[in-house]
mmCIF file of C-alpha atoms and ligand atoms in Angstrom:
data_model
loop_
_atom_site.group_PDB
_atom_site.id
_atom_site.type_symbol
_atom_site.label_atom_id
_atom_site.label_comp_id
_atom_site.label_asym_id
_atom_site.label_seq_id
_atom_site.Cartn_x
_atom_site.Cartn_y
_atom_site.Cartn_z
ATOM 1 C CA UNK A 362 25.101 -257.958 36.480
ATOM 2 C CA UNK A 363 26.413 -255.887 33.575
ATOM 3 C CA UNK A 364 29.302 -257.530 31.722
ATOM 4 C CA UNK A 365 31.731 -254.639 32.344
ATOM 5 C CA UNK A 366 31.151 -254.720 36.086
ATOM 6 C CA UNK A 367 31.506 -258.507 36.170
ATOM 7 C CA UNK A 368 34.770 -258.275 34.222
ATOM 8 C CA UNK A 369 36.235 -255.668 36.525
ATOM 9 C CA UNK A 370 35.253 -257.699 39.614
ATOM 10 C CA UNK A 371 36.915 -260.814 38.152
ATOM 11 C CA UNK A 372 40.062 -258.806 37.395
ATOM 12 C CA UNK A 373 40.121 -257.302 40.892
ATOM 13 C CA UNK A 374 39.754 -260.741 42.505
ATOM 14 C CA UNK A 375 42.518 -262.131 40.277
ATOM 15 C CA UNK A 376 44.895 -259.248 40.971
ATOM 16 C CA UNK A 377 44.156 -259.216 44.681
ATOM 17 C CA UNK A 378 44.459 -262.916 45.582
ATOM 18 C CA UNK A 379 46.319 -264.336 42.571
ATOM 19 C CA UNK A 380 43.385 -266.409 41.401
ATOM 20 C CA UNK A 381 39.731 -266.062 40.462
ATOM 21 C CA UNK A 382 36.902 -268.575 40.665
ATOM 22 C CA UNK A 383 34.250 -268.499 37.947
ATOM 23 C CA UNK A 384 31.429 -270.829 38.871
ATOM 24 C CA UNK A 385 29.495 -272.419 35.967
ATOM 25 C CA UNK A 386 31.791 -270.787 33.399
ATOM 26 C CA UNK A 387 30.501 -273.474 31.030
ATOM 27 C CA UNK A 388 27.118 -275.118 31.498
ATOM 28 C CA UNK A 389 24.306 -276.963 29.713
ATOM 29 C CA UNK A 390 24.952 -277.941 26.131
ATOM 30 C CA UNK A 391 28.317 -276.146 25.875
ATOM 31 C CA UNK A 392 29.675 -278.154 28.788
ATOM 32 C CA UNK A 393 28.139 -281.417 27.543
ATOM 33 C CA UNK A 394 29.696 -280.894 24.104
ATOM 34 C CA UNK A 395 33.133 -280.194 25.527
ATOM 35 C CA UNK A 396 33.037 -283.231 27.810
ATOM 36 C CA UNK A 397 31.915 -285.353 24.874
ATOM 37 C CA UNK A 398 34.721 -283.956 22.728
ATOM 38 C CA UNK A 399 37.234 -284.907 25.441
ATOM 39 C CA UNK A 400 35.866 -288.465 25.601
ATOM 40 C CA UNK A 401 36.156 -288.871 21.828
ATOM 41 C CA UNK A 402 39.626 -287.314 21.816
ATOM 42 C CA UNK A 403 40.851 -289.874 24.334
ATOM 43 C CA UNK A 404 39.756 -292.699 22.038
ATOM 44 C CA UNK A 405 40.591 -291.230 18.623
ATOM 45 C CA UNK A 406 43.545 -288.862 19.025
ATOM 46 C CA UNK A 407 45.603 -290.064 21.973
ATOM 47 C CA UNK A 408 46.907 -293.201 20.200
ATOM 48 C CA UNK A 409 48.319 -290.940 17.442
ATOM 49 C CA UNK A 410 50.055 -288.489 19.798
ATOM 50 C CA UNK A 411 53.826 -288.508 20.400
ATOM 51 C CA UNK A 412 55.137 -289.839 23.723
ATOM 52 C CA UNK A 413 56.254 -286.418 24.962
ATOM 53 C CA UNK A 414 52.633 -285.181 24.931
ATOM 54 C CA UNK A 415 51.041 -288.206 26.672
ATOM 55 C CA UNK A 416 51.845 -289.140 30.260
ATOM 56 C CA UNK A 417 50.747 -292.235 32.183
ATOM 57 C CA UNK A 418 51.389 -293.028 35.833
ATOM 58 C CA UNK A 419 52.378 -296.475 34.558
ATOM 59 C CA UNK A 420 53.521 -296.559 30.974
ATOM 60 C CA UNK A 421 51.585 -299.164 29.001
ATOM 61 C CA UNK A 422 48.566 -299.057 31.339
ATOM 62 C CA UNK A 423 45.910 -296.899 29.621
ATOM 63 C CA UNK A 424 43.829 -296.732 32.814
ATOM 64 C CA UNK A 425 46.579 -294.602 34.377
ATOM 65 C CA UNK A 426 46.517 -291.770 31.793
ATOM 66 C CA UNK A 427 47.385 -288.625 33.785
ATOM 67 C CA UNK A 428 48.177 -285.766 31.436
ATOM 68 C CA UNK A 429 48.030 -284.653 27.805
ATOM 69 C CA UNK A 430 49.841 -281.656 26.353
ATOM 70 C CA UNK A 431 48.835 -279.414 23.427
ATOM 71 C CA UNK A 432 45.411 -280.799 22.576
ATOM 72 C CA UNK A 433 45.069 -277.834 20.212
ATOM 73 C CA UNK A 434 47.652 -279.371 17.874
ATOM 74 C CA UNK A 435 45.601 -282.509 17.341
ATOM 75 C CA UNK A 436 41.989 -281.313 17.189
ATOM 76 C CA UNK A 437 40.416 -278.292 15.498
ATOM 77 C CA UNK A 438 37.684 -277.914 18.168
ATOM 78 C CA UNK A 439 40.305 -277.662 20.884
ATOM 79 C CA UNK A 440 42.315 -275.243 18.758
ATOM 80 C CA UNK A 441 39.216 -273.055 18.481
ATOM 81 C CA UNK A 442 38.514 -273.253 22.233
ATOM 82 C CA UNK A 443 42.068 -272.165 23.051
ATOM 83 C CA UNK A 444 42.465 -269.419 20.463
ATOM 84 C CA UNK A 445 39.008 -267.778 20.212
ATOM 85 C CA UNK A 446 35.910 -267.329 22.338
ATOM 86 C CA UNK A 447 35.259 -267.155 26.087
ATOM 87 C CA UNK A 448 38.527 -268.644 27.402
ATOM 88 C CA UNK A 449 40.718 -266.247 25.443
ATOM 89 C CA UNK A 450 38.435 -263.301 26.226
ATOM 90 C CA UNK A 451 38.688 -264.057 29.927
ATOM 91 C CA UNK A 452 42.486 -264.313 29.655
ATOM 92 C CA UNK A 453 42.598 -260.889 27.987
ATOM 93 C CA UNK A 454 40.437 -259.430 30.715
ATOM 94 C CA UNK A 455 42.517 -260.922 33.555
ATOM 95 C CA UNK A 456 45.811 -259.958 31.883
ATOM 96 C CA UNK A 457 44.486 -256.468 30.994
ATOM 97 C CA UNK A 458 45.639 -256.776 27.392
ATOM 98 C CA UNK A 459 46.430 -259.047 24.477
ATOM 99 C CA UNK A 460 47.511 -262.623 25.096
ATOM 100 C CA UNK A 461 49.247 -265.443 23.239
ATOM 101 C CA UNK A 462 47.435 -268.812 23.515
ATOM 102 C CA UNK A 463 50.122 -271.377 24.426
ATOM 103 C CA UNK A 464 48.795 -274.744 25.512
ATOM 104 C CA UNK A 465 45.594 -276.692 26.114
ATOM 105 C CA UNK A 466 46.236 -279.518 28.566
ATOM 106 C CA UNK A 467 44.219 -282.404 29.970
ATOM 107 C CA UNK A 468 44.700 -283.557 33.568
ATOM 108 C CA UNK A 469 43.419 -286.725 35.170
ATOM 109 C CA UNK A 470 43.984 -288.338 38.546
ATOM 110 C CA UNK A 471 42.596 -291.873 38.168
ATOM 111 C CA UNK A 472 41.202 -293.193 41.493
ATOM 112 C CA UNK A 473 43.753 -295.281 43.345
ATOM 113 C CA UNK A 474 46.423 -294.654 40.714
ATOM 114 C CA UNK A 475 47.389 -290.999 41.050
ATOM 115 C CA UNK A 476 50.038 -288.909 42.730
ATOM 116 C CA UNK A 477 49.895 -285.460 44.298
ATOM 117 C CA UNK A 478 50.640 -282.393 42.175
ATOM 118 C CA UNK A 479 53.723 -280.818 43.805
ATOM 119 C CA UNK A 480 53.499 -277.217 45.013
ATOM 120 C CA UNK A 481 54.778 -275.034 42.189
ATOM 121 C CA UNK A 482 54.476 -271.761 40.314
ATOM 122 C CA UNK A 483 53.724 -272.119 36.599
ATOM 123 C CA UNK A 484 56.032 -269.176 35.887
ATOM 124 C CA UNK A 485 59.020 -271.283 36.857
ATOM 125 C CA UNK A 486 58.249 -273.571 33.914
ATOM 126 C CA UNK A 487 57.301 -270.752 31.529
ATOM 127 C CA UNK A 488 60.580 -268.728 31.742
ATOM 128 C CA UNK A 489 59.014 -265.311 31.057
ATOM 129 C CA UNK A 490 60.173 -261.758 31.638
ATOM 130 C CA UNK A 491 58.078 -260.141 32.981
ATOM 131 C CA UNK A 492 56.358 -263.218 34.361
ATOM 132 C CA UNK A 493 52.850 -262.343 33.171
ATOM 133 C CA UNK A 494 50.646 -265.280 32.252
ATOM 134 C CA UNK A 495 47.433 -266.964 33.309
ATOM 135 C CA UNK A 496 46.447 -270.608 33.588
ATOM 136 C CA UNK A 497 42.768 -271.531 33.570
ATOM 137 C CA UNK A 498 41.661 -274.847 34.944
ATOM 138 C CA UNK A 499 38.213 -276.144 33.976
ATOM 139 C CA UNK A 500 36.701 -278.929 36.084
ATOM 140 C CA UNK A 501 35.153 -281.767 34.080
ATOM 141 C CA UNK A 502 34.072 -283.700 37.192
ATOM 142 C CA UNK A 503 32.986 -282.836 40.708
ATOM 143 C CA UNK A 504 36.323 -282.293 42.431
ATOM 144 C CA UNK A 505 36.768 -281.817 46.158
ATOM 145 C CA UNK A 506 39.209 -282.640 48.942
ATOM 146 C CA UNK A 507 38.626 -286.383 48.574
ATOM 147 C CA UNK A 508 39.577 -286.633 44.902
ATOM 148 C CA UNK A 509 42.279 -283.965 44.869
ATOM 149 C CA UNK A 510 40.986 -280.422 44.420
ATOM 150 C CA UNK A 511 43.342 -277.581 43.525
ATOM 151 C CA UNK A 512 44.810 -275.700 46.501
ATOM 152 C CA UNK A 513 46.049 -272.133 46.159
ATOM 153 C CA UNK A 514 48.200 -270.037 48.453
ATOM 154 C CA UNK A 515 46.343 -266.761 48.540
ATOM 155 C CA UNK A 516 48.408 -263.700 47.497
ATOM 156 C CA UNK A 517 51.529 -265.802 46.854
ATOM 157 C CA UNK A 518 51.828 -264.136 43.431
ATOM 158 C CA UNK A 519 53.005 -260.962 45.155
ATOM 159 C CA UNK A 520 56.372 -262.238 46.337
ATOM 160 C CA UNK A 521 57.957 -263.336 43.065
ATOM 161 C CA UNK A 522 59.349 -266.640 41.882
ATOM 162 C CA UNK A 523 60.556 -269.022 44.576
ATOM 163 C CA UNK A 524 63.248 -271.713 44.250
ATOM 164 C CA UNK A 525 62.229 -274.988 42.622
ATOM 165 C CA UNK A 526 63.953 -278.319 42.166
ATOM 166 C CA UNK A 527 63.233 -281.522 40.282
ATOM 167 C CA UNK A 528 60.148 -283.167 41.800
ATOM 168 C CA UNK A 529 60.320 -286.620 40.216
ATOM 169 C CA UNK A 530 56.643 -286.249 39.270
ATOM 170 C CA UNK A 531 55.866 -286.869 35.607
ATOM 171 C CA UNK A 532 54.108 -283.820 34.115
ATOM 172 C CA UNK A 533 55.146 -281.549 36.997
ATOM 173 C CA UNK A 534 58.903 -281.853 36.831
ATOM 174 C CA UNK A 535 59.593 -278.958 39.226
ATOM 175 C CA UNK A 536 58.357 -278.310 42.769
ATOM 176 C CA UNK A 537 59.040 -275.619 45.383
ATOM 177 C CA UNK A 538 62.018 -276.298 47.662
ATOM 178 C CA UNK A 539 60.713 -274.195 50.577
ATOM 179 C CA UNK A 540 57.065 -275.305 50.707
ATOM 180 C CA UNK A 541 55.168 -275.067 52.990
ATOM 181 C CA UNK A 542 56.173 -271.979 54.904
ATOM 182 C CA UNK A 543 54.015 -270.843 57.824
ATOM 183 C CA UNK A 544 52.450 -268.229 55.546
ATOM 184 C CA UNK A 545 51.713 -270.886 52.926
ATOM 185 C CA UNK A 546 49.768 -272.873 55.527
ATOM 186 C CA UNK A 547 47.890 -269.806 56.785
ATOM 187 C CA UNK A 548 46.940 -268.626 53.311
ATOM 188 C CA UNK A 549 46.104 -271.977 51.734
ATOM 189 C CA UNK A 550 42.624 -272.427 50.262
ATOM 190 C CA UNK A 551 41.204 -275.685 48.892
ATOM 191 C CA UNK A 552 38.840 -275.015 45.990
ATOM 192 C CA UNK A 553 36.090 -277.559 45.387
ATOM 193 C CA UNK A 554 34.611 -277.415 41.910
ATOM 194 C CA UNK A 555 31.666 -278.737 39.932
ATOM 195 C CA UNK A 556 31.850 -279.591 36.238
ATOM 196 C CA UNK A 557 32.063 -276.346 34.262
ATOM 197 C CA UNK A 558 33.583 -274.300 37.101
ATOM 198 C CA UNK A 559 36.737 -272.479 36.081
ATOM 199 C CA UNK A 560 39.701 -271.537 38.265
ATOM 200 C CA UNK A 561 42.151 -268.997 36.850
ATOM 201 C CA UNK A 562 45.536 -268.372 38.452
ATOM 202 C CA UNK A 563 48.444 -266.019 37.953
ATOM 203 C CA UNK A 564 51.706 -267.674 36.796
ATOM 204 C CA UNK A 565 53.272 -266.706 40.144
ATOM 205 C CA UNK A 566 50.525 -268.163 42.348
ATOM 206 C CA UNK A 567 51.659 -271.183 44.371
ATOM 207 C CA UNK A 568 49.312 -274.145 43.929
ATOM 208 C CA UNK A 569 49.244 -277.876 44.389
ATOM 209 C CA UNK A 570 46.794 -280.789 44.725
ATOM 210 C CA UNK A 571 46.571 -284.042 46.625
ATOM 211 C CA UNK A 572 46.233 -287.427 44.949
ATOM 212 C CA UNK A 573 42.757 -288.773 44.216
ATOM 213 C CA UNK A 574 42.010 -290.673 47.432
ATOM 214 C CA UNK A 575 38.553 -291.845 46.369
ATOM 215 C CA UNK A 576 38.001 -295.397 45.239
ATOM 216 C CA UNK A 577 35.986 -294.690 42.112
ATOM 217 C CA UNK A 578 35.482 -290.964 41.471
ATOM 218 C CA UNK A 579 37.229 -289.566 38.374
ATOM 219 C CA UNK A 580 39.105 -286.284 38.643
ATOM 220 C CA UNK A 581 39.514 -284.741 35.204
ATOM 221 C CA UNK A 582 40.103 -281.182 34.065
ATOM 222 C CA UNK A 583 41.368 -279.058 31.189
ATOM 223 C CA UNK A 584 44.094 -276.419 31.487
ATOM 224 C CA UNK A 585 44.286 -273.366 29.208
ATOM 225 C CA UNK A 586 47.556 -271.384 29.262
ATOM 226 C CA UNK A 587 47.934 -267.822 27.926
ATOM 227 C CA UNK A 588 50.960 -265.528 28.083
ATOM 228 C CA UNK A 589 50.569 -261.761 28.112
ATOM 229 C CA UNK A 590 52.039 -260.178 24.963
ATOM 230 C CA UNK A 591 54.109 -258.037 27.390
ATOM 231 C CA UNK A 592 56.014 -261.157 28.477
ATOM 232 C CA UNK A 593 59.185 -262.202 26.646
ATOM 233 C CA UNK A 594 59.819 -265.923 26.617
ATOM 234 C CA UNK A 595 63.349 -267.303 26.925
ATOM 235 C CA UNK A 596 62.606 -269.659 24.047
ATOM 236 C CA UNK A 597 66.157 -271.044 23.853
ATOM 237 C CA UNK A 598 66.268 -272.037 27.521
ATOM 238 C CA UNK A 599 62.679 -273.327 27.443
ATOM 239 C CA UNK A 600 63.271 -275.505 24.379
ATOM 240 C CA UNK A 601 66.547 -276.834 25.787
ATOM 241 C CA UNK A 602 64.841 -277.767 29.088
ATOM 242 C CA UNK A 603 61.907 -279.470 27.351
ATOM 243 C CA UNK A 604 64.190 -281.449 25.046
ATOM 244 C CA UNK A 605 66.523 -282.554 27.831
ATOM 245 C CA UNK A 606 63.551 -283.549 29.998
ATOM 246 C CA UNK A 607 61.883 -285.550 27.189
ATOM 247 C CA UNK A 608 65.180 -287.331 26.431
ATOM 248 C CA UNK A 609 65.625 -288.221 30.105
ATOM 249 C CA UNK A 610 62.028 -289.437 30.469
ATOM 250 C CA UNK A 611 62.434 -291.613 27.376
ATOM 251 C CA UNK A 612 65.790 -292.979 28.538
ATOM 252 C CA UNK A 613 64.315 -293.927 31.922
ATOM 253 C CA UNK A 614 61.226 -295.520 30.344
ATOM 254 C CA UNK A 615 58.762 -293.028 31.882
ATOM 255 C CA UNK A 616 57.287 -291.946 28.532
HETATM 256 O O1 AKG B 1050 45.300 -280.430 38.109
HETATM 257 C C1 AKG B 1050 46.259 -280.290 38.869
HETATM 258 O O2 AKG B 1050 46.495 -281.054 39.789
HETATM 259 C C2 AKG B 1050 47.181 -279.121 38.764
HETATM 260 C C3 AKG B 1050 47.033 -278.289 37.560
HETATM 261 C C4 AKG B 1050 48.083 -277.232 37.511
HETATM 262 O O3 AKG B 1050 49.043 -277.241 38.231
HETATM 263 C C5 AKG B 1050 47.926 -276.153 36.576
HETATM 264 O O4 AKG B 1050 46.955 -276.168 35.788
HETATM 265 O O5 AKG B 1050 48.765 -275.238 36.593
#
């Protein structure tokens, strides 16, 4: 299929349902190199990272590592992946314009030691006006209903931001107060993914994930966040929230 047609189909799917699925977005050597880079990063970089960018289900137990923030700040390969090349190009296509690369995250749900991801809209965390941003989620493992695949509520991006409250979940501090509605249940889709598959969702799309209920299957992924240049960030409120949250997590011994 010609690239232009493929791009317009991806954009249509994204605009219509609030998410797009790009199977085998990375494959072969590209995928192998990225997975290898992640493995080395976990050994070499994580011990040097500040507490507010490294989350464990149980602090002090390395086998429960659940989330890393801003990999691009600690590794030039990850900086390149976030700021140039296919991920950014896809973000520009889906956002129909220029984007600002914001964050490259790592997610893991270790078997037997993970918690569900609460239902949320990324836009609630981002504090943007207009709320125009995309998150891309790249599977590093085979991820299905058993080990906690991502679940989207189709077309939920069309009805604006919904109320959130503190969730008590480290790394996903806010969750929807009114979830699930009947429509949420009717429109929910569970997306299984193979390594290299990419899911992209609008910042208003409701999504969540179960815990990893398998006994030994890993469940790892990378998240790439881009804001549209049309969006204005409430940087003061965002910084204040992040600082207050980090202080609270430190005071309660969670990070
Ligand atoms: O991996 C997950 O469970 C959720 C990821 C997520 O919420 C996101 O990338 O916005």
